[in-house]
Amino acid sequence: MHDADEGPAKPKRKRLDPQRREEEIVEGAVLYFSEVGFDGSMRDLAARLGISHALLFRYFPTKDLLIDRVYDQIYLARWNPSWDTMLEDRSLNFPERLIRFYSDYLRAVDRPEWVRTFVYGGLAGVNINQRYLKLVRRKVILPVALELERLVDAGVSAETPSDEAVELSWGLHGEIFYLAIRRWVYGIKVTADIDGFVALTVAKFLKGAPGALKGIAGARGRKA
């Protein structure tokens, strides 16, 4: 019998199959890194998960390997394949495409673990930020910039947008994502009307960006 003075016996941790154990580690790592940043140690993570450091090491021999899985879990798994064609679907007008995409996108990324992990990743210099931003540039920024160029000049045939159009496209993306930054990093109350916020931001972009691009093109023409 167990001595009453010793207190209740600690329950044994349930033995999981390897796949489920790995998933549990990754899920725990997502929360851990979003709370303490990527300077957090593997030993501390193991303690939080209630497993030995040796067991964690068995599944992920290096921290970089675990960070790669965190990237897959947070960023790639939440990338909707339909987004790849949505922005280039000419059956919809450009404003509607932008509103549909960014309303869906913002709902996918407006989560504390997504935003905080992204910010911590940038501060720590881990490669998940660069990998993700390359993905965003290729699948969002460049297509939007090209459509913006065509909006200004329907006859444009360039396959590579100008630097100015790319910067304007990044500006739209950054302004929309900043709502999630305000919510989960600064703790500021933001609107609950995601669709309304996106529609307003897109309308402002389309009101100003084409004119700005035309102005730059005109200034260049006068200098030529």
PDB file of C-alpha atoms in Angstrom:
ATOM      1  CA  MET A   1       0.000   0.000   0.000  1.00  0.00           C
ATOM      2  CA  HIS A   2       1.010   3.589  -0.542  1.00  0.00           C
ATOM      3  CA  ASP A   3       2.004   5.518   2.595  1.00  0.00           C
ATOM      4  CA  ALA A   4      -0.430   8.379   3.224  1.00  0.00           C
ATOM      5  CA  ASP A   5       2.473  10.683   4.170  1.00  0.00           C
ATOM      6  CA  GLU A   6       3.966  10.298   0.752  1.00  0.00           C
ATOM      7  CA  GLY A   7       0.927  11.752  -0.963  1.00  0.00           C
ATOM      8  CA  PRO A   8      -0.854  10.278  -3.953  1.00  0.00           C
ATOM      9  CA  ALA A   9       1.252   8.458  -6.494  1.00  0.00           C
ATOM     10  CA  LYS A  10       1.928  10.416  -9.683  1.00  0.00           C
ATOM     11  CA  PRO A  11       0.010   8.969 -12.584  1.00  0.00           C
ATOM     12  CA  LYS A  12       2.167   7.384 -15.215  1.00  0.00           C
ATOM     13  CA  ARG A  13       2.338   9.265 -18.483  1.00  0.00           C
ATOM     14  CA  LYS A  14       0.333   7.472 -21.139  1.00  0.00           C
ATOM     15  CA  ARG A  15       2.473   5.677 -23.673  1.00  0.00           C
ATOM     16  CA  LEU A  16       1.749   6.991 -27.146  1.00  0.00           C
ATOM     17  CA  ASP A  17       2.522   5.509 -30.507  1.00  0.00           C
ATOM     18  CA  PRO A  18       5.497   7.238 -32.190  1.00  0.00           C
ATOM     19  CA  GLN A  19       3.425   9.234 -34.671  1.00  0.00           C
ATOM     20  CA  ARG A  20       1.101  10.618 -32.018  1.00  0.00           C
ATOM     21  CA  ARG A  21       4.044  11.378 -29.730  1.00  0.00           C
ATOM     22  CA  GLU A  22       5.751  13.340 -32.504  1.00  0.00           C
ATOM     23  CA  GLU A  23       2.557  15.278 -33.175  1.00  0.00           C
ATOM     24  CA  GLU A  24       2.232  16.060 -29.473  1.00  0.00           C
ATOM     25  CA  ILE A  25       5.810  17.359 -29.372  1.00  0.00           C
ATOM     26  CA  VAL A  26       5.244  19.609 -32.387  1.00  0.00           C
ATOM     27  CA  GLU A  27       1.965  20.944 -31.002  1.00  0.00           C
ATOM     28  CA  GLY A  28       3.665  21.672 -27.688  1.00  0.00           C
ATOM     29  CA  ALA A  29       6.611  23.324 -29.456  1.00  0.00           C
ATOM     30  CA  VAL A  30       4.263  25.646 -31.357  1.00  0.00           C
ATOM     31  CA  LEU A  31       2.768  26.915 -28.095  1.00  0.00           C
ATOM     32  CA  TYR A  32       6.141  27.016 -26.324  1.00  0.00           C
ATOM     33  CA  PHE A  33       7.928  29.063 -29.001  1.00  0.00           C
ATOM     34  CA  SER A  34       4.950  31.404 -29.373  1.00  0.00           C
ATOM     35  CA  GLU A  35       5.171  32.170 -25.639  1.00  0.00           C
ATOM     36  CA  VAL A  36       8.917  32.325 -24.951  1.00  0.00           C
ATOM     37  CA  GLY A  37      10.446  32.774 -28.394  1.00  0.00           C
ATOM     38  CA  PHE A  38      13.043  30.709 -30.207  1.00  0.00           C
ATOM     39  CA  ASP A  39      15.672  31.285 -27.545  1.00  0.00           C
ATOM     40  CA  GLY A  40      13.753  28.777 -25.426  1.00  0.00           C
ATOM     41  CA  SER A  41      15.731  25.605 -24.824  1.00  0.00           C
ATOM     42  CA  MET A  42      14.928  22.049 -25.827  1.00  0.00           C
ATOM     43  CA  ARG A  43      15.424  20.988 -22.217  1.00  0.00           C
ATOM     44  CA  ASP A  44      12.800  23.452 -21.008  1.00  0.00           C
ATOM     45  CA  LEU A  45      10.447  22.353 -23.766  1.00  0.00           C
ATOM     46  CA  ALA A  46      10.849  18.717 -22.709  1.00  0.00           C
ATOM     47  CA  ALA A  47      10.055  19.655 -19.114  1.00  0.00           C
ATOM     48  CA  ARG A  48       6.942  21.485 -20.206  1.00  0.00           C
ATOM     49  CA  LEU A  49       5.818  18.499 -22.240  1.00  0.00           C
ATOM     50  CA  GLY A  50       6.474  16.164 -19.331  1.00  0.00           C
ATOM     51  CA  ILE A  51       8.965  14.028 -21.239  1.00  0.00           C
ATOM     52  CA  SER A  52      12.674  13.460 -20.868  1.00  0.00           C
ATOM     53  CA  HIS A  53      15.196  15.467 -22.801  1.00  0.00           C
ATOM     54  CA  ALA A  54      16.483  12.177 -24.221  1.00  0.00           C
ATOM     55  CA  LEU A  55      13.044  11.306 -25.580  1.00  0.00           C
ATOM     56  CA  LEU A  56      12.695  14.721 -27.217  1.00  0.00           C
ATOM     57  CA  PHE A  57      16.168  14.297 -28.706  1.00  0.00           C
ATOM     58  CA  ARG A  58      15.149  10.911 -30.110  1.00  0.00           C
ATOM     59  CA  TYR A  59      12.404  12.522 -32.172  1.00  0.00           C
ATOM     60  CA  PHE A  60      14.217  15.764 -32.973  1.00  0.00           C
ATOM     61  CA  PRO A  61      18.011  15.477 -32.711  1.00  0.00           C
ATOM     62  CA  THR A  62      18.421  19.223 -33.340  1.00  0.00           C
ATOM     63  CA  LYS A  63      16.411  22.316 -32.572  1.00  0.00           C
ATOM     64  CA  ASP A  64      16.512  23.296 -36.254  1.00  0.00           C
ATOM     65  CA  LEU A  65      14.689  20.100 -37.200  1.00  0.00           C
ATOM     66  CA  LEU A  66      11.968  20.878 -34.694  1.00  0.00           C
ATOM     67  CA  ILE A  67      11.683  24.462 -35.964  1.00  0.00           C
ATOM     68  CA  ASP A  68      11.243  23.095 -39.487  1.00  0.00           C
ATOM     69  CA  ARG A  69       8.302  21.026 -38.262  1.00  0.00           C
ATOM     70  CA  VAL A  70       6.862  24.049 -36.477  1.00  0.00           C
ATOM     71  CA  TYR A  71       7.050  25.901 -39.797  1.00  0.00           C
ATOM     72  CA  ASP A  72       5.177  23.091 -41.531  1.00  0.00           C
ATOM     73  CA  GLN A  73       2.558  22.986 -38.778  1.00  0.00           C
ATOM     74  CA  ILE A  74       1.878  26.692 -38.509  1.00  0.00           C
ATOM     75  CA  TYR A  75       2.527  28.111 -41.947  1.00  0.00           C
ATOM     76  CA  LEU A  76       2.377  25.472 -44.674  1.00  0.00           C
ATOM     77  CA  ALA A  77      -0.527  23.536 -43.165  1.00  0.00           C
ATOM     78  CA  ARG A  78      -2.627  26.714 -43.052  1.00  0.00           C
ATOM     79  CA  TRP A  79      -1.869  27.774 -46.606  1.00  0.00           C
ATOM     80  CA  ASN A  80      -5.027  27.180 -48.605  1.00  0.00           C
ATOM     81  CA  PRO A  81      -4.163  25.729 -52.050  1.00  0.00           C
ATOM     82  CA  SER A  82      -7.098  27.616 -53.558  1.00  0.00           C
ATOM     83  CA  TRP A  83      -5.276  30.881 -52.832  1.00  0.00           C
ATOM     84  CA  ASP A  84      -2.698  29.977 -55.484  1.00  0.00           C
ATOM     85  CA  THR A  85      -5.165  30.683 -58.283  1.00  0.00           C
ATOM     86  CA  MET A  86      -7.613  33.047 -56.587  1.00  0.00           C
ATOM     87  CA  LEU A  87      -5.583  36.215 -57.185  1.00  0.00           C
ATOM     88  CA  GLU A  88      -5.139  35.434 -60.897  1.00  0.00           C
ATOM     89  CA  ASP A  89      -8.738  34.404 -61.576  1.00  0.00           C
ATOM     90  CA  ARG A  90      -9.820  36.917 -64.235  1.00  0.00           C
ATOM     91  CA  SER A  91     -13.440  35.749 -64.004  1.00  0.00           C
ATOM     92  CA  LEU A  92     -13.587  38.016 -60.935  1.00  0.00           C
ATOM     93  CA  ASN A  93     -12.739  41.690 -60.961  1.00  0.00           C
ATOM     94  CA  PHE A  94      -9.542  42.719 -59.205  1.00  0.00           C
ATOM     95  CA  PRO A  95     -11.163  44.294 -56.102  1.00  0.00           C
ATOM     96  CA  GLU A  96     -13.277  41.193 -55.508  1.00  0.00           C
ATOM     97  CA  ARG A  97     -10.238  38.939 -55.827  1.00  0.00           C
ATOM     98  CA  LEU A  98      -8.309  40.999 -53.288  1.00  0.00           C
ATOM     99  CA  ILE A  99     -11.192  41.091 -50.831  1.00  0.00           C
ATOM    100  CA  ARG A 100     -11.868  37.360 -51.084  1.00  0.00           C
ATOM    101  CA  PHE A 101      -8.229  36.434 -50.706  1.00  0.00           C
ATOM    102  CA  TYR A 102      -7.365  38.753 -47.842  1.00  0.00           C
ATOM    103  CA  SER A 103     -10.556  38.038 -45.900  1.00  0.00           C
ATOM    104  CA  ASP A 104      -9.738  34.336 -46.035  1.00  0.00           C
ATOM    105  CA  TYR A 105      -6.019  34.854 -45.441  1.00  0.00           C
ATOM    106  CA  LEU A 106      -6.464  37.112 -42.429  1.00  0.00           C
ATOM    107  CA  ARG A 107      -8.799  34.619 -40.776  1.00  0.00           C
ATOM    108  CA  ALA A 108      -6.159  31.918 -41.245  1.00  0.00           C
ATOM    109  CA  VAL A 109      -3.255  33.882 -39.735  1.00  0.00           C
ATOM    110  CA  ASP A 110      -5.054  35.955 -37.101  1.00  0.00           C
ATOM    111  CA  ARG A 111      -4.095  33.571 -34.292  1.00  0.00           C
ATOM    112  CA  PRO A 112      -1.758  34.161 -31.350  1.00  0.00           C
ATOM    113  CA  GLU A 113       0.575  31.247 -32.051  1.00  0.00           C
ATOM    114  CA  TRP A 114       0.880  32.216 -35.736  1.00  0.00           C
ATOM    115  CA  VAL A 115       1.573  35.907 -35.156  1.00  0.00           C
ATOM    116  CA  ARG A 116       3.799  35.602 -32.100  1.00  0.00           C
ATOM    117  CA  THR A 117       5.870  32.800 -33.605  1.00  0.00           C
ATOM    118  CA  PHE A 118       6.353  34.897 -36.729  1.00  0.00           C
ATOM    119  CA  VAL A 119       7.516  37.907 -34.710  1.00  0.00           C
ATOM    120  CA  TYR A 120       9.803  35.849 -32.489  1.00  0.00           C
ATOM    121  CA  GLY A 121      11.211  34.132 -35.564  1.00  0.00           C
ATOM    122  CA  GLY A 122      12.175  37.465 -37.077  1.00  0.00           C
ATOM    123  CA  LEU A 123      13.849  38.637 -33.882  1.00  0.00           C
ATOM    124  CA  ALA A 124      15.767  35.385 -33.461  1.00  0.00           C
ATOM    125  CA  GLY A 125      16.840  35.206 -37.093  1.00  0.00           C
ATOM    126  CA  VAL A 126      15.524  31.689 -37.644  1.00  0.00           C
ATOM    127  CA  ASN A 127      14.801  30.786 -41.243  1.00  0.00           C
ATOM    128  CA  ILE A 128      11.037  30.328 -41.016  1.00  0.00           C
ATOM    129  CA  ASN A 129      10.411  34.026 -41.690  1.00  0.00           C
ATOM    130  CA  GLN A 130      12.525  34.153 -44.827  1.00  0.00           C
ATOM    131  CA  ARG A 131      11.029  30.915 -46.107  1.00  0.00           C
ATOM    132  CA  TYR A 132       7.492  32.124 -45.537  1.00  0.00           C
ATOM    133  CA  LEU A 133       8.069  35.598 -46.960  1.00  0.00           C
ATOM    134  CA  LYS A 134       9.537  34.071 -50.121  1.00  0.00           C
ATOM    135  CA  LEU A 135       6.345  32.040 -50.415  1.00  0.00           C
ATOM    136  CA  VAL A 136       4.192  35.145 -49.899  1.00  0.00           C
ATOM    137  CA  ARG A 137       6.232  37.163 -52.390  1.00  0.00           C
ATOM    138  CA  ARG A 138       5.872  34.507 -55.078  1.00  0.00           C
ATOM    139  CA  LYS A 139       2.216  33.658 -54.542  1.00  0.00           C
ATOM    140  CA  VAL A 140       0.738  36.962 -53.375  1.00  0.00           C
ATOM    141  CA  ILE A 141       2.943  40.018 -53.764  1.00  0.00           C
ATOM    142  CA  LEU A 142       4.064  39.510 -57.368  1.00  0.00           C
ATOM    143  CA  PRO A 143       0.617  38.510 -58.718  1.00  0.00           C
ATOM    144  CA  VAL A 144      -0.994  41.524 -57.021  1.00  0.00           C
ATOM    145  CA  ALA A 145       1.757  43.825 -58.313  1.00  0.00           C
ATOM    146  CA  LEU A 146       1.267  42.551 -61.870  1.00  0.00           C
ATOM    147  CA  GLU A 147      -2.480  43.091 -61.662  1.00  0.00           C
ATOM    148  CA  LEU A 148      -1.838  46.591 -60.373  1.00  0.00           C
ATOM    149  CA  GLU A 149       0.401  47.291 -63.370  1.00  0.00           C
ATOM    150  CA  ARG A 150      -2.345  46.063 -65.717  1.00  0.00           C
ATOM    151  CA  LEU A 151      -4.899  48.202 -63.909  1.00  0.00           C
ATOM    152  CA  VAL A 152      -2.791  51.250 -64.701  1.00  0.00           C
ATOM    153  CA  ASP A 153      -1.972  50.173 -68.251  1.00  0.00           C
ATOM    154  CA  ALA A 154      -4.169  47.459 -69.754  1.00  0.00           C
ATOM    155  CA  GLY A 155      -1.670  46.960 -72.576  1.00  0.00           C
ATOM    156  CA  VAL A 156       1.245  46.098 -70.343  1.00  0.00           C
ATOM    157  CA  SER A 157       2.747  42.719 -71.189  1.00  0.00           C
ATOM    158  CA  ALA A 158       5.633  42.518 -68.720  1.00  0.00           C
ATOM    159  CA  GLU A 159       5.804  39.338 -66.669  1.00  0.00           C
ATOM    160  CA  THR A 160       7.857  41.007 -63.942  1.00  0.00           C
ATOM    161  CA  PRO A 161       6.271  43.962 -62.136  1.00  0.00           C
ATOM    162  CA  SER A 162       8.157  47.152 -61.410  1.00  0.00           C
ATOM    163  CA  ASP A 163       9.831  47.668 -58.043  1.00  0.00           C
ATOM    164  CA  GLU A 164       7.285  50.369 -57.286  1.00  0.00           C
ATOM    165  CA  ALA A 165       4.331  48.051 -57.911  1.00  0.00           C
ATOM    166  CA  VAL A 166       5.941  45.413 -55.714  1.00  0.00           C
ATOM    167  CA  GLU A 167       6.392  47.915 -52.880  1.00  0.00           C
ATOM    168  CA  LEU A 168       2.761  48.993 -53.145  1.00  0.00           C
ATOM    169  CA  SER A 169       1.707  45.340 -53.030  1.00  0.00           C
ATOM    170  CA  TRP A 170       3.801  44.746 -49.904  1.00  0.00           C
ATOM    171  CA  GLY A 171       2.192  47.830 -48.382  1.00  0.00           C
ATOM    172  CA  LEU A 172      -1.293  46.366 -48.814  1.00  0.00           C
ATOM    173  CA  HIS A 173      -0.225  43.025 -47.404  1.00  0.00           C
ATOM    174  CA  GLY A 174       1.513  44.606 -44.435  1.00  0.00           C
ATOM    175  CA  GLU A 175      -1.407  46.859 -43.562  1.00  0.00           C
ATOM    176  CA  ILE A 176      -3.827  43.943 -43.505  1.00  0.00           C
ATOM    177  CA  PHE A 177      -1.497  41.714 -41.477  1.00  0.00           C
ATOM    178  CA  TYR A 178      -0.882  44.563 -39.030  1.00  0.00           C
ATOM    179  CA  LEU A 179      -4.382  44.075 -37.640  1.00  0.00           C
ATOM    180  CA  ALA A 180      -3.217  40.706 -36.280  1.00  0.00           C
ATOM    181  CA  ILE A 181      -0.020  42.307 -34.941  1.00  0.00           C
ATOM    182  CA  ARG A 182      -2.063  44.892 -33.060  1.00  0.00           C
ATOM    183  CA  ARG A 183      -4.261  42.196 -31.595  1.00  0.00           C
ATOM    184  CA  TRP A 184      -1.710  39.560 -30.566  1.00  0.00           C
ATOM    185  CA  VAL A 185       1.499  41.525 -30.009  1.00  0.00           C
ATOM    186  CA  TYR A 186       0.340  44.896 -28.702  1.00  0.00           C
ATOM    187  CA  GLY A 187      -2.864  43.680 -27.070  1.00  0.00           C
ATOM    188  CA  ILE A 188      -4.920  46.401 -28.748  1.00  0.00           C
ATOM    189  CA  LYS A 189      -8.620  45.889 -29.305  1.00  0.00           C
ATOM    190  CA  VAL A 190      -9.324  45.680 -33.032  1.00  0.00           C
ATOM    191  CA  THR A 191     -12.440  45.437 -35.121  1.00  0.00           C
ATOM    192  CA  ALA A 192     -14.294  42.150 -35.182  1.00  0.00           C
ATOM    193  CA  ASP A 193     -15.549  42.908 -38.692  1.00  0.00           C
ATOM    194  CA  ILE A 194     -12.783  41.240 -40.713  1.00  0.00           C
ATOM    195  CA  ASP A 195     -14.654  41.501 -44.012  1.00  0.00           C
ATOM    196  CA  GLY A 196     -15.377  45.179 -43.482  1.00  0.00           C
ATOM    197  CA  PHE A 197     -11.779  45.916 -42.520  1.00  0.00           C
ATOM    198  CA  VAL A 198     -10.411  44.114 -45.568  1.00  0.00           C
ATOM    199  CA  ALA A 199     -12.892  45.794 -47.927  1.00  0.00           C
ATOM    200  CA  LEU A 200     -11.989  49.227 -46.541  1.00  0.00           C
ATOM    201  CA  THR A 201      -8.245  48.565 -46.795  1.00  0.00           C
ATOM    202  CA  VAL A 202      -8.539  47.240 -50.342  1.00  0.00           C
ATOM    203  CA  ALA A 203     -10.676  50.229 -51.373  1.00  0.00           C
ATOM    204  CA  LYS A 204      -8.046  52.605 -49.999  1.00  0.00           C
ATOM    205  CA  PHE A 205      -5.303  50.697 -51.815  1.00  0.00           C
ATOM    206  CA  LEU A 206      -7.126  50.800 -55.146  1.00  0.00           C
ATOM    207  CA  LYS A 207      -7.952  54.460 -54.645  1.00  0.00           C
ATOM    208  CA  GLY A 208      -4.329  55.474 -54.157  1.00  0.00           C
ATOM    209  CA  ALA A 209      -1.958  52.865 -55.573  1.00  0.00           C
ATOM    210  CA  PRO A 210      -2.853  53.167 -59.291  1.00  0.00           C
ATOM    211  CA  GLY A 211      -2.537  56.941 -59.142  1.00  0.00           C
ATOM    212  CA  ALA A 212       0.803  56.698 -57.367  1.00  0.00           C
ATOM    213  CA  LEU A 213       2.075  54.252 -59.983  1.00  0.00           C
ATOM    214  CA  LYS A 214       0.878  56.503 -62.824  1.00  0.00           C
ATOM    215  CA  GLY A 215       2.562  59.484 -61.197  1.00  0.00           C
ATOM    216  CA  ILE A 216       5.885  57.698 -60.999  1.00  0.00           C
ATOM    217  CA  ALA A 217       5.621  56.522 -64.617  1.00  0.00           C
ATOM    218  CA  GLY A 218       4.766  60.054 -65.707  1.00  0.00           C
ATOM    219  CA  ALA A 219       7.704  61.531 -63.792  1.00  0.00           C
ATOM    220  CA  ARG A 220      10.037  59.043 -65.448  1.00  0.00           C
ATOM    221  CA  GLY A 221       8.657  59.917 -68.862  1.00  0.00           C
ATOM    222  CA  ARG A 222       9.318  63.594 -68.319  1.00  0.00           C
ATOM    223  CA  LYS A 223      12.888  62.893 -67.278  1.00  0.00           C
ATOM    224  CA  ALA A 224      13.552  60.661 -70.279  1.00  0.00           C
TER     225      ALA A 224
END
